Structures are given as structure tokens and as C-alpha cells.
Amino acid sequence: MSTKPTSKPSAAVPGDIAETPDLQGAYPRLSDAQIADLTGQGDRRGTAPGGILFGEGERDCDFYVVLAGHVASVEGHGTHEERIISVHGRGRFLGELSLLTGEGSFYTALALDAGEVLAVPVARLRELIARDPAFGDLVLRAYLLRRSILIGLGVGLRVVGSRYSPDTRRVRDFAARNRIPVRWLDLETDPAAEAMLAQFGVAPDDTPIVIVYGRLLRNPGNVELAAAIGLPAPSAQQAGSDMLVVGAGPAGLSAAVYAASEGMQVTALDGVATGGQAGTSSRIENYLGFPSGISGAELADRAVLQAEKFGARFAVPAEATAIAQDSGYYRVHLADGTSLTSTSVVIATGARYRRLDVPRLDHFEKVSVYYAASQAEALMCRGDPVAIVGGGNSAGQAAIFLSAHAARITLIVREHDLGENMSRYLVDQVTRLPNVEVMVDSEVRELHGDQALEAITVVSSRAGTRSVLSVRALFVFIGAVPCTGWLGGLVDLDDHGFVRTGAGALAAAGGPEGTGPLPLETNRPGVFAVGDVRSGSAKRVAAAVGEGAMAIRLAFERTRPT
């Protein structure tokens, strides 16, 4: 999804700028009745040509509704890169997802002519969204779509670095996982990259650099970058809670929503981003209630806002490194040296895709091998031939999404039949795509190239042939390794490293029937495991969400006085 920006807004004549068309609900117009309801919640303010309602980097801005005149969303106001993102007239509202998440604004709101706006404090907006579902869904859908537009246009952070730099890849991946819009200037191919380095007096060896709201960061770590953007970090107020949810994928988000809605003091944390593995999915089509599908990013953003509405607190990035019992509580230690305590813990750290066992993988992982297929990866491989390894639903969803961006896709499947591990609805879609070739009974054996991937060797076990395919990116979705290293032996694991729960944990402990752990509970009272990290889980988004909700119900049962 994209819009065509217009350059030089402040020099433009207001009558020459047309209001941006509404794209699938991104720029809706409020009804007179809705505006009347909002009027009592805010203040009416006059606007003058060139007046700024809020600027880039500002946080906790008001929710503005245009009552008269026109207001533009402008990137790079006052610079040579100034351009209009969108123009809004009477009845339209300003802002995007950052207004609700607490991040800084990625653009300036600029009045183009004399007019009037209604300014509603963001706290009141949150109350209205919670009280009026129709209004709330209208605003939330618009804000989610606007964030997608910003990502597509590259409005937001500026990252300057080499495509061959692992740190450039890390910074871009972190921003993509957190749905932060980024414009990447490649030192190898983009003349603007050299000009920006000269502007800031930075040598190429000191890259990557990140420009965040006009502030220069030199090769920032994820924690530093998150703080600059405004992502939530652990705080002293979060040190103790009733429920600590470790991992913010679908299972963890579900647990956070239900725990907070029941009045528990809950903190949810994740080492990278909310959404987990599902957050990188371009479209989930078999989730109940969404007949046309929903992206993993939108599902995660909605869940976070829902949990925060009930009072849940989030910390991202906050990587759990260890857990131990401490005087009747559980203490979770974080990578930054701090720790959080709670009476109950939900383990929802999920699993990560296995790595291919091929030579030189370490070299190419830095620049050409991916374990997610989101909008960011699609932009990286636009117009290139790519290969996808895997025969499950994640591989199928990746093939469908990337087919609209890559020149050619080769789906490499070890199994004899594509339908062995992939849902039928995905098999049908994949096999109909004209630029997708499926190779069954096949495995990748070699990776070729100098700095970046140029080709792969694929061996067919059925035909006994070797093929060299020209590809520029390799997407890997094979098997899963549970993220349980931080548990340090506190809870029982099965032979594959997944967390045992319920009867499985009881059997491992050798306890008698009718005693011991509840379903989803580990061998430690009050510690539950849900989602992909749990032994025997269904590895589906809907199942993970259900387990997260059930874990909270069982936690109440565990703590209920006898």
C-alpha cells in the first residue's frame, strides 16, 4: 500500500493541493454526529497558514479533528527533503499509531490555510475508543493502515549503512519487527548516503548511523534505539507484579490481555518485539473471526492496545536471561542487569526456526538469509529471484506474500508432497502463483557468492540431480527450536527442549495421579507454559491465544484460597 507524496508543501498554494483520497479506510471522515460527540471532549482552536499542530518527534500529542481548512502531514518540514504525506479536510482526523503507542510522531502536522481544529487529549481518546467500539475500530483501523503507508514510503528513521554490515541488518530487522518505518540509505549504491555522512561528519567505517527525530545515533544497540524511538522499557514500577509474562507472541499477548482484564497487575516483556514469530506473518487466513485474513503485525498491535487498555504494562526490548525462586516469588533476570519479580509466571518465549546445515551459512546470514517474510524483507528483495526452504504454513505464507515483490520464487521442500505439512488452502494458493516454482524431495546443499548470496545448489533425492539456482535471498522456515535456554533447569523439559506441563510434568516428576501440576502448569507451582514453547502444543496462532487465556484461568485457580 502506498501513496504518492507531493514535494514542497509550505511553498504550495492550498487550492492546488487536493485532499488525499481515502485508501481502504486509512483516511476516513467522521460524521457530524461523531464530531458533535467529540466536541465536548476537547477544545476548538483556530489555525493559520503554516501553523504547526505537532512536530516530528513530539509525543503525547492531542487527537486533532479538522473542522475547517486543510492540514497536511509533512515529512522533513523545513528541509530540502520536505514532502507531503497526506492532506486532510473537514471531518478528518490526524495522527497514526504512534499517538496510541507513545512513540514520537514521524512527521509534522502543518496547517495549509486558515481554519479550525478540535483538539482532544490523548487520554480522552483512549477512553472514547474503549467506550465506543464502532468509533474505536474506525480510528484503530485507520492508524494501522497509516503505519503501513509510512513503512511503504520509508517515512521515519534514517538508517545509513552498508548492505554487507551485520549491524545495519540488525538495526533494520529490529525496526521491522517493531513496525517502525525506516528509510535505508545503502552505502554501496545510494549517492544520498555519502552526502548524509558528510553532512554529519561521519566516516563510512563508523556506520551504521541512525537519524531519529533529528538526533544522530552511531551504531546504536537495540536498547538504545528503542529508548530513542519511545518503545516501553522496564521501570522501577514494574519490578513486582501479580503476573509476569515472558514473551509477547500470540500466547503471551493473550495472557496479558486476560490477566489485566481480571484486575491482575501484569507485566509482559519480550527480547525483540511484540507479536513473536506470528508478528512477521504477512497474512493469517485461518484465524477465527477474520474471514479475509489479518496480518500478524496488525493482530499484535491490536492485542497490545487491548492489553494496555486493561492496564497491562509492556517492556520491549527486555530479554530474559535467567529465572529463579526467591522467597516465595519468582525472579526473572534481564540482559541489562535488572530483574523483575512476580508470584506467577507465564513462559511464552516461543520457538525459533532451525538453521540450515550448509557450509558458509554464518557468512550469508549477515546479509542474505532471512527467518521472516515481512514488509521489510519484501522491500529488500524487490525484483530479485529468491528461494524459500520449508514445507509448512510459514513457508507457504511467505511464498504468497513475496510473490508480489520478488521476480521469481523457488519453494524448496524436503517432503514428497507439498500438502504433507502445509494447510490445503495454502497449497492451493501457492501452486496457482505463476512466479513460484515448487521443488519437492529437494534440499539446499551449497551457498555461493562473495559478499552477498548469488546462487544455491539444490539436490533432488528423487531424481538424484543437482541444480544451481540464481538467487539473491534465502528464506528459511524449517522446524523449530524452543527458546528455553534462559530457564536454567528450573522447570522440566522434554527430550527436544520444550517445556513439559500438566500430566507430562507430573509424569516427569514421578508424582501420583490426581496431584501436582494443573494443565499448562509446569512442575513449579504458579509457573505456566503456553504456545510454541510448550511440549505438545499445536503450533497454531489460535491455539496459542487459547492457551494464553486458559493459563490465566488456571493461575486464578492455583492462587484461590482453599
Coordinates of C-alpha atoms in Angstrom, one line a residue:
M1 CA 0.0 0.0 0.0
S2 CA 1.4 3.4 -0.8
T3 CA 0.6 7.0 -1.6
K4 CA 2.4 9.4 -4.0
P5 CA 3.9 12.2 -1.9
T6 CA 3.9 15.8 -3.1
S7 CA 7.0 17.9 -2.7
K8 CA 7.4 21.3 -1.1
P9 CA 4.2 21.7 0.8
S10 CA 4.9 25.0 2.5
A11 CA 5.5 26.7 -0.8
A12 CA 2.4 25.2 -2.4
V13 CA -0.9 27.1 -2.9
P14 CA -3.6 25.5 -0.7
G15 CA -6.1 25.5 -3.5
D16 CA -3.6 23.5 -5.7
I17 CA -3.4 20.6 -3.2
A18 CA -6.2 18.1 -3.3
E19 CA -7.3 16.2 -0.2
T20 CA -5.7 12.7 -0.2
P21 CA -8.2 10.0 -1.3
D22 CA -9.2 7.6 1.4
L23 CA -7.4 4.3 0.8
Q24 CA -9.2 1.3 2.3
G25 CA -10.1 3.2 5.4
A26 CA -6.8 4.9 6.0
Y27 CA -8.3 8.4 5.8
P28 CA -12.0 8.2 6.9
R29 CA -14.2 11.2 7.5
L30 CA -16.1 11.4 10.8
S31 CA -19.8 12.0 10.7
D32 CA -21.4 15.2 12.0
A33 CA -22.8 13.1 14.9
Q34 CA -19.3 11.8 15.8
I35 CA -17.8 15.3 15.6
A36 CA -20.6 16.6 17.9
D37 CA -19.8 13.8 20.4
L38 CA -16.1 14.7 20.4
T39 CA -16.7 18.4 20.7
G40 CA -17.4 18.2 24.5
Q41 CA -14.2 16.2 25.0
G42 CA -11.8 18.8 23.6
D43 CA -11.1 22.4 22.6
R44 CA -11.7 24.2 19.4
R45 CA -8.6 26.0 18.0
G46 CA -8.1 28.3 15.1
T47 CA -5.3 27.6 12.6
A48 CA -3.3 29.9 10.4
P49 CA -1.4 29.1 7.2
G50 CA 2.0 27.5 8.1
G51 CA 0.9 26.8 11.7
I52 CA 2.3 23.6 13.3
L53 CA -0.1 21.4 15.3
F54 CA 2.7 19.0 16.3
G55 CA 6.2 18.3 15.0
E56 CA 8.4 15.3 14.3
G57 CA 9.5 13.6 17.5
E58 CA 6.7 15.0 19.7
R59 CA 5.0 12.6 22.0
D60 CA 1.6 12.6 23.7
C61 CA 0.1 14.9 21.1
D62 CA -3.6 15.7 21.1
F63 CA -6.0 14.0 18.8
Y64 CA -6.9 16.6 16.1
V65 CA -10.1 16.7 14.0
V66 CA -10.2 19.2 11.2
L67 CA -13.3 21.4 11.4
A68 CA -12.4 23.8 8.7
G69 CA -9.5 24.3 6.3
H70 CA -6.8 21.8 5.4
V71 CA -3.9 20.2 7.4
A72 CA -1.1 18.3 5.8
S73 CA 1.1 15.5 7.3
V74 CA 4.6 16.6 6.2
E75 CA 7.9 14.8 6.4
G76 CA 11.1 16.7 6.8
H77 CA 9.4 20.1 7.3
G78 CA 11.8 22.9 6.6
T79 CA 14.4 20.8 5.0
H80 CA 15.3 20.1 1.3
E81 CA 13.6 16.7 1.7
E82 CA 10.2 18.2 2.7
R83 CA 7.2 16.4 1.2
I84 CA 3.5 16.0 1.9
I85 CA 2.4 12.5 3.0
S86 CA -1.3 13.3 3.2
V87 CA -3.8 16.2 3.2
H88 CA -6.9 16.3 5.3
G89 CA -10.0 18.5 5.1
R90 CA -13.1 18.9 7.2
G91 CA -14.2 15.8 9.2
R92 CA -10.8 14.0 9.0
F93 CA -8.6 13.3 12.0
L94 CA -4.8 13.4 12.2
G95 CA -2.1 11.1 13.6
E96 CA -1.2 7.5 13.3
L97 CA -0.4 4.6 15.5
S98 CA 2.4 6.4 17.4
L99 CA -0.3 8.6 19.1
L100 CA -1.6 5.5 20.9
T101 CA 1.7 3.7 21.5
G102 CA 3.6 6.7 23.0
E103 CA 6.3 6.8 20.2
G104 CA 7.3 10.1 18.8
S105 CA 5.5 11.4 15.7
F106 CA 7.2 10.6 12.4
Y107 CA 6.0 13.8 10.7
T108 CA 4.8 17.3 11.2
A109 CA 1.1 18.3 11.1
L110 CA 1.0 21.6 9.2
A111 CA -2.0 23.9 8.6
L112 CA -2.2 24.9 4.9
D113 CA -4.8 27.6 5.3
A114 CA -6.9 29.4 7.8
G115 CA -9.2 27.1 9.5
E116 CA -10.2 25.4 12.8
V117 CA -9.4 22.1 14.5
L118 CA -10.8 20.2 17.5
A119 CA -8.0 19.1 19.9
V120 CA -8.9 16.1 22.2
P121 CA -6.3 15.0 24.8
V122 CA -5.0 11.5 24.0
A123 CA -6.2 10.2 27.4
R124 CA -9.7 11.2 26.4
L125 CA -9.3 9.5 23.1
R126 CA -8.3 6.2 24.8
E127 CA -11.5 6.4 26.9
L128 CA -13.6 7.0 23.8
I129 CA -12.0 4.1 21.9
A130 CA -12.7 1.8 24.9
R131 CA -16.3 3.1 25.3
D132 CA -17.4 3.3 21.7
P133 CA -16.4 0.1 19.7
A134 CA -17.5 1.5 16.3
F135 CA -15.5 4.7 16.8
G136 CA -12.6 2.8 18.3
D137 CA -12.4 0.4 15.4
L138 CA -12.6 3.3 12.9
V139 CA -9.7 5.1 14.5
L140 CA -7.6 2.0 15.1
R141 CA -8.0 0.6 11.6
A142 CA -7.1 4.0 10.1
Y143 CA -4.0 4.3 12.3
L144 CA -2.8 0.7 11.5
L145 CA -3.2 1.4 7.8
R146 CA -1.4 4.7 8.1
R147 CA 1.5 3.0 9.8
S148 CA 1.7 0.6 6.8
I149 CA 1.7 3.5 4.4
L150 CA 4.6 5.1 6.3
I151 CA 6.6 1.9 6.2
G152 CA 6.0 1.6 2.5
L153 CA 7.1 5.2 1.9
G154 CA 10.1 5.0 4.2
V155 CA 8.9 7.9 6.4
G156 CA 10.5 7.8 9.8
L157 CA 14.0 6.7 10.8
R158 CA 17.0 7.1 8.5
V159 CA 19.5 4.3 8.5
V160 CA 22.8 4.8 6.7
G161 CA 24.9 1.7 6.3
S162 CA 26.3 -1.0 4.1
R163 CA 24.2 -3.9 2.9
Y164 CA 27.2 -6.1 3.9
S165 CA 27.2 -4.8 7.5
P166 CA 25.7 -7.2 10.2
D167 CA 24.9 -4.2 12.4
T168 CA 23.0 -2.5 9.5
R169 CA 21.0 -5.7 9.2
R170 CA 20.4 -5.9 12.9
V171 CA 19.1 -2.3 13.1
R172 CA 16.8 -2.7 10.2
D173 CA 15.5 -6.0 11.5
F174 CA 14.8 -4.5 14.9
A175 CA 12.8 -1.7 13.3
A176 CA 10.9 -4.0 11.0
R177 CA 10.0 -6.4 13.9
N178 CA 8.6 -3.4 15.9
R179 CA 6.8 -2.0 12.8
I180 CA 8.9 1.2 12.9
P181 CA 9.0 3.0 9.5
V182 CA 12.6 3.3 8.1
R183 CA 14.3 4.7 5.1
W184 CA 17.6 2.8 4.4
L185 CA 20.4 4.6 2.5
D186 CA 22.8 1.9 1.2
L187 CA 26.4 3.0 1.3
E188 CA 27.1 0.7 -1.7
T189 CA 24.5 2.1 -4.1
D190 CA 22.8 5.2 -2.8
P191 CA 24.6 8.6 -3.5
A192 CA 22.5 10.2 -0.8
A193 CA 24.2 8.0 1.8
E194 CA 27.6 9.6 1.2
A195 CA 26.0 13.1 1.3
M196 CA 24.4 12.4 4.6
L197 CA 27.6 11.1 6.2
A198 CA 29.4 14.2 5.0
Q199 CA 26.6 16.4 6.5
F200 CA 27.0 14.8 9.9
G201 CA 30.8 14.4 9.7
V202 CA 30.7 10.6 10.0
A203 CA 33.2 8.3 8.3
P204 CA 32.0 5.2 6.5
D205 CA 33.8 3.0 9.0
D206 CA 31.6 4.4 11.8
T207 CA 28.3 3.3 10.2
P208 CA 25.6 2.3 10.5
I209 CA 24.2 5.5 11.8
V210 CA 20.5 6.1 12.6
I211 CA 18.8 9.5 12.5
V212 CA 15.9 9.5 15.0
Y213 CA 13.8 12.7 15.1
G214 CA 16.9 14.7 14.0
R215 CA 19.1 13.0 16.6
L216 CA 22.2 11.1 15.4
L217 CA 22.9 7.6 16.9
R218 CA 26.1 5.9 16.0
N219 CA 25.6 2.1 15.6
P220 CA 23.0 2.0 18.4
G221 CA 22.2 -1.2 20.3
N222 CA 18.6 -2.3 20.3
V223 CA 18.0 -0.9 23.8
E224 CA 19.4 2.5 22.9
L225 CA 17.4 2.6 19.7
A226 CA 14.2 1.5 21.5
A227 CA 14.6 4.3 24.0
A228 CA 15.2 6.9 21.3
I229 CA 12.0 5.8 19.5
G230 CA 9.9 5.6 22.6
L231 CA 9.3 1.9 23.0
P232 CA 8.4 0.8 26.5
A233 CA 11.3 -0.2 28.8
P234 CA 11.4 -1.9 32.2
S235 CA 10.9 0.5 35.0
A236 CA 11.0 0.5 38.8
Q237 CA 7.2 0.4 38.9
Q238 CA 7.3 -2.9 37.0
A239 CA 9.8 -4.5 39.4
G240 CA 7.0 -6.5 41.1
S241 CA 3.7 -7.8 39.8
D242 CA 1.0 -10.4 40.2
M243 CA 1.7 -12.0 36.8
L244 CA 4.9 -11.8 34.7
V245 CA 4.5 -12.9 31.1
V246 CA 7.8 -13.7 29.4
G247 CA 7.4 -13.5 25.6
A248 CA 4.9 -11.3 23.7
G249 CA 3.8 -13.6 20.8
P250 CA 0.1 -14.5 20.5
A251 CA 0.2 -16.7 23.6
G252 CA 1.9 -14.1 25.7
L253 CA -0.3 -11.3 24.4
S254 CA -3.4 -13.3 25.2
A255 CA -2.2 -14.0 28.7
A256 CA -1.5 -10.3 29.2
V257 CA -5.0 -9.3 28.0
Y258 CA -6.8 -11.8 30.1
A259 CA -4.7 -11.2 33.2
A260 CA -5.1 -7.4 33.1
S261 CA -8.8 -7.7 32.3
E262 CA -9.2 -9.7 35.5
G263 CA -7.5 -7.0 37.6
M264 CA -4.1 -8.6 37.9
Q265 CA -1.0 -6.4 37.9
V266 CA 0.7 -7.8 34.8
T267 CA 3.9 -7.1 33.0
A268 CA 4.7 -8.6 29.6
L269 CA 8.2 -8.5 28.2
D270 CA 9.9 -9.5 25.0
G271 CA 13.6 -9.5 23.9
V272 CA 12.9 -8.1 20.4
A273 CA 9.3 -7.1 19.7
T274 CA 5.6 -7.8 20.4
G275 CA 4.0 -10.3 18.0
G276 CA 6.6 -13.0 18.2
Q277 CA 7.0 -15.3 15.1
A278 CA 3.4 -14.6 14.1
G279 CA 4.1 -10.9 14.0
T280 CA 6.3 -11.4 10.9
S281 CA 3.5 -13.2 9.0
S282 CA 2.1 -11.2 6.1
R283 CA -1.4 -12.8 6.4
I284 CA -3.0 -15.2 8.8
E285 CA -6.1 -16.6 7.0
N286 CA -7.3 -19.4 9.3
Y287 CA -7.8 -17.3 12.5
L288 CA -11.3 -17.3 13.8
G289 CA -13.3 -14.1 13.1
F290 CA -11.1 -12.7 10.2
P291 CA -12.5 -14.3 7.0
S292 CA -10.3 -12.1 4.8
G293 CA -7.3 -12.7 7.0
I294 CA -5.2 -10.4 9.2
S295 CA -1.5 -9.7 9.2
G296 CA 0.5 -10.8 12.2
A297 CA 1.6 -7.2 12.8
E298 CA -2.0 -5.9 12.9
L299 CA -3.0 -8.7 15.2
A300 CA -0.1 -7.9 17.6
D301 CA -0.7 -4.2 17.6
R302 CA -4.4 -4.6 18.3
A303 CA -3.6 -7.1 21.2
V304 CA -1.0 -4.7 22.7
L305 CA -3.5 -1.8 22.7
Q306 CA -6.2 -4.1 24.1
A307 CA -3.9 -5.2 26.9
E308 CA -2.8 -1.7 27.7
K309 CA -6.5 -0.6 27.9
F310 CA -6.9 -3.0 30.8
G311 CA -3.7 -1.8 32.5
A312 CA -1.1 -4.3 31.3
R313 CA 2.5 -2.9 31.1
F314 CA 5.0 -3.9 28.4
A315 CA 8.8 -3.8 28.3
V316 CA 10.5 -4.1 24.8
P317 CA 13.3 -5.0 24.3
A318 CA 13.7 -6.8 27.6
E319 CA 15.5 -10.1 27.2
A320 CA 15.0 -12.7 30.0
T321 CA 18.4 -14.4 30.8
A322 CA 17.5 -16.4 33.9
I323 CA 14.8 -17.3 36.4
A324 CA 14.9 -18.5 40.0
Q325 CA 12.7 -18.9 43.0
D326 CA 13.2 -16.1 45.6
S327 CA 11.4 -16.1 49.0
G328 CA 8.0 -17.2 47.6
Y329 CA 8.4 -15.3 44.4
Y330 CA 9.9 -15.9 41.0
R331 CA 12.6 -13.6 39.9
V332 CA 13.4 -13.1 36.2
H333 CA 16.7 -11.6 35.4
L334 CA 17.1 -9.4 32.3
A335 CA 20.0 -8.8 30.0
D336 CA 20.5 -5.3 31.2
G337 CA 21.3 -6.5 34.7
T338 CA 17.9 -5.6 36.2
S339 CA 15.3 -8.1 37.4
L340 CA 11.5 -8.4 37.9
T341 CA 9.6 -10.5 40.5
S342 CA 6.2 -12.0 40.4
T343 CA 4.0 -14.5 42.2
S344 CA 3.1 -16.2 38.9
V345 CA 4.9 -16.5 35.6
V346 CA 3.7 -17.4 32.1
I347 CA 6.5 -18.8 29.9
A348 CA 5.6 -17.8 26.3
T349 CA 9.1 -17.4 24.7
G350 CA 8.1 -19.5 21.7
A351 CA 10.5 -21.1 19.3
R352 CA 12.8 -20.0 16.5
Y353 CA 13.3 -21.6 13.1
R354 CA 16.2 -24.1 12.8
R355 CA 19.2 -23.1 10.8
L356 CA 20.2 -24.9 7.6
D357 CA 23.1 -27.3 8.0
V358 CA 25.1 -26.0 5.0
P359 CA 28.6 -24.5 4.6
R360 CA 29.1 -20.8 4.8
L361 CA 25.7 -20.2 6.4
D362 CA 27.3 -17.9 9.1
H363 CA 28.7 -15.7 6.4
F364 CA 25.5 -15.3 4.4
E365 CA 23.2 -15.0 7.4
K366 CA 24.6 -11.5 8.0
V367 CA 23.1 -10.1 4.7
S368 CA 21.2 -12.6 2.6
V369 CA 19.4 -15.2 4.8
Y370 CA 16.1 -14.4 6.5
Y371 CA 13.9 -16.1 9.0
A372 CA 10.8 -13.9 8.5
A373 CA 8.9 -12.5 5.5
S374 CA 7.5 -9.1 6.4
Q375 CA 7.2 -5.9 4.5
A376 CA 10.8 -5.0 5.3
E377 CA 12.2 -8.2 3.8
A378 CA 9.9 -7.7 0.8
L379 CA 11.5 -4.3 0.1
M380 CA 14.9 -5.8 0.4
C381 CA 14.4 -8.4 -2.3
R382 CA 12.1 -6.5 -4.7
G383 CA 12.7 -7.6 -8.3
D384 CA 15.2 -10.3 -7.3
P385 CA 15.0 -14.1 -7.6
V386 CA 14.7 -15.7 -4.1
A387 CA 14.4 -19.2 -2.6
I388 CA 12.3 -20.4 0.3
V389 CA 13.2 -23.5 2.3
G390 CA 10.4 -25.3 4.2
G391 CA 7.1 -27.1 3.7
G392 CA 4.9 -25.7 6.5
N393 CA 2.4 -22.9 6.7
S394 CA 5.0 -20.3 7.4
A395 CA 6.8 -21.1 4.2
G396 CA 3.5 -21.1 2.2
Q397 CA 2.5 -17.7 3.6
A398 CA 5.9 -16.3 2.8
A399 CA 5.7 -17.6 -0.8
I400 CA 2.3 -16.0 -1.3
F401 CA 3.4 -12.6 0.2
L402 CA 6.8 -12.4 -1.5
S403 CA 5.3 -13.4 -4.9
A404 CA 4.1 -9.8 -5.3
H405 CA 7.6 -8.4 -4.8
A406 CA 10.2 -10.9 -5.9
A407 CA 10.9 -11.6 -9.6
R408 CA 10.9 -15.4 -9.1
I409 CA 10.5 -17.7 -6.1
T410 CA 11.7 -21.3 -5.7
L411 CA 10.0 -23.1 -2.8
I412 CA 12.3 -26.0 -1.8
V413 CA 10.5 -28.8 0.1
R414 CA 12.1 -31.9 1.6
E415 CA 8.9 -33.8 1.6
H416 CA 7.4 -35.7 -1.3
D417 CA 4.1 -33.9 -1.2
L418 CA 3.6 -30.2 -0.5
G419 CA 0.4 -30.9 1.4
E420 CA 2.2 -33.1 4.0
N421 CA 2.8 -30.3 6.4
M422 CA 1.0 -27.3 4.7
S423 CA -2.7 -26.5 5.0
R424 CA -4.7 -27.2 1.9
Y425 CA -5.8 -23.6 1.4
L426 CA -2.2 -22.5 1.3
V427 CA -1.2 -25.4 -1.1
D428 CA -3.9 -24.3 -3.5
Q429 CA -2.8 -20.7 -3.5
V430 CA 0.9 -21.4 -3.8
T431 CA 0.5 -23.8 -6.7
R432 CA -1.5 -21.2 -8.7
L433 CA 1.2 -18.5 -8.4
P434 CA 2.8 -18.1 -11.9
N435 CA 6.2 -16.9 -10.5
V436 CA 6.5 -19.7 -7.8
E437 CA 8.2 -23.0 -8.6
V438 CA 7.9 -25.8 -6.1
M439 CA 10.7 -28.4 -5.8
V440 CA 9.7 -31.4 -3.7
D441 CA 12.1 -34.1 -2.5
S442 CA 14.8 -31.5 -2.5
E443 CA 17.4 -29.9 -0.2
V444 CA 19.8 -27.0 -0.3
R445 CA 23.4 -28.2 -0.1
E446 CA 25.6 -25.2 -1.0
L447 CA 25.5 -21.4 -0.9
H448 CA 27.5 -19.4 -3.5
G449 CA 28.7 -15.8 -3.6
D450 CA 31.3 -13.4 -2.4
Q451 CA 29.9 -10.8 0.0
A452 CA 26.2 -11.5 -0.7
L453 CA 24.4 -14.6 -1.8
E454 CA 24.4 -15.2 -5.6
A455 CA 23.3 -18.8 -6.1
I456 CA 22.4 -22.0 -4.3
T457 CA 22.9 -25.7 -5.1
V458 CA 19.8 -27.8 -4.7
V459 CA 19.9 -31.6 -4.7
S460 CA 16.8 -33.7 -5.6
S461 CA 16.7 -37.0 -3.7
R462 CA 14.1 -38.5 -6.1
A463 CA 15.9 -37.7 -9.4
G464 CA 19.4 -37.6 -8.0
T465 CA 20.2 -34.4 -9.8
R466 CA 22.0 -31.2 -8.7
S467 CA 20.7 -27.8 -9.8
V468 CA 22.4 -24.4 -9.3
L469 CA 19.8 -21.7 -8.9
S470 CA 20.5 -18.0 -9.2
V471 CA 19.0 -16.3 -6.0
R472 CA 19.7 -13.1 -4.1
A473 CA 17.9 -14.0 -0.8
L474 CA 17.2 -17.2 1.1
F475 CA 14.2 -17.6 3.4
V476 CA 14.4 -20.4 5.9
F477 CA 11.3 -21.9 7.7
I478 CA 12.4 -25.4 8.8
G479 CA 11.4 -26.9 12.1
A480 CA 11.6 -25.1 15.5
V481 CA 14.0 -24.9 18.4
P482 CA 12.3 -23.8 21.7
C483 CA 13.6 -20.7 23.4
T484 CA 14.2 -22.2 26.8
G485 CA 17.9 -21.6 27.5
W486 CA 17.1 -18.9 30.0
L487 CA 15.1 -21.3 32.2
G488 CA 18.3 -22.8 33.6
G489 CA 16.8 -26.1 34.7
L490 CA 14.0 -24.5 36.9
V491 CA 11.3 -26.4 35.0
D492 CA 11.2 -29.8 33.3
L493 CA 11.9 -30.0 29.6
D494 CA 11.1 -32.9 27.2
D495 CA 13.8 -34.6 25.1
H496 CA 13.5 -31.8 22.4
G497 CA 13.9 -29.0 24.9
F498 CA 10.2 -28.0 25.1
V499 CA 8.6 -27.2 28.4
R500 CA 6.6 -30.1 30.0
T501 CA 3.2 -29.1 31.5
G502 CA 0.3 -30.8 33.2
A503 CA 0.3 -34.5 33.2
G504 CA 3.6 -34.5 31.3
A505 CA 5.3 -32.5 34.0
L506 CA 3.8 -34.8 36.7
A507 CA 5.0 -37.9 34.9
A508 CA 8.5 -36.5 34.7
A509 CA 8.4 -35.7 38.4
G510 CA 7.1 -39.2 39.2
G511 CA 4.1 -37.9 41.2
P512 CA 0.9 -39.8 41.8
E513 CA -2.2 -39.2 39.7
G514 CA -4.6 -36.5 41.0
T515 CA -1.8 -34.4 42.4
G516 CA 0.7 -31.9 41.1
P517 CA 0.6 -29.5 38.2
L518 CA -2.6 -28.1 36.6
P519 CA -3.0 -28.3 32.8
L520 CA -0.5 -25.9 31.3
E521 CA 1.4 -25.6 34.6
T522 CA 5.0 -26.8 34.9
N523 CA 6.4 -28.8 37.7
R524 CA 6.8 -25.4 39.6
P525 CA 3.6 -24.2 41.1
G526 CA 2.5 -20.9 39.6
V527 CA 4.7 -21.2 36.5
F528 CA 2.8 -21.9 33.3
A529 CA 4.0 -22.5 29.7
V530 CA 1.9 -21.6 26.7
G531 CA 2.3 -21.5 22.9
D532 CA 5.1 -22.9 20.8
V533 CA 7.5 -23.3 23.8
R534 CA 5.2 -25.9 25.4
S535 CA 5.7 -29.6 24.8
G536 CA 2.8 -30.9 22.7
S537 CA 1.5 -27.6 21.6
A538 CA -0.5 -27.3 18.3
K539 CA 1.9 -24.6 16.8
R540 CA -1.1 -22.5 15.6
V541 CA -1.9 -18.9 16.4
A542 CA -5.5 -19.7 17.5
A543 CA -4.2 -22.5 19.8
A544 CA -1.6 -20.2 21.3
V545 CA -4.2 -17.5 22.0
G546 CA -6.4 -20.1 23.7
E547 CA -3.6 -21.4 25.9
G548 CA -2.7 -17.9 27.0
A549 CA -6.3 -17.2 28.2
M550 CA -6.5 -20.7 29.8
A551 CA -3.3 -20.2 31.7
I552 CA -4.7 -17.1 33.4
R553 CA -7.8 -19.0 34.4
L554 CA -5.7 -21.8 35.9
A555 CA -3.5 -19.2 37.7
F556 CA -6.5 -17.9 39.5
E557 CA -7.4 -21.5 40.4
R558 CA -3.9 -22.0 41.8
T559 CA -4.0 -18.9 43.9
R560 CA -7.6 -19.3 45.1
P561 CA -7.7 -19.8 48.9
T562 CA -8.7 -23.4 49.8

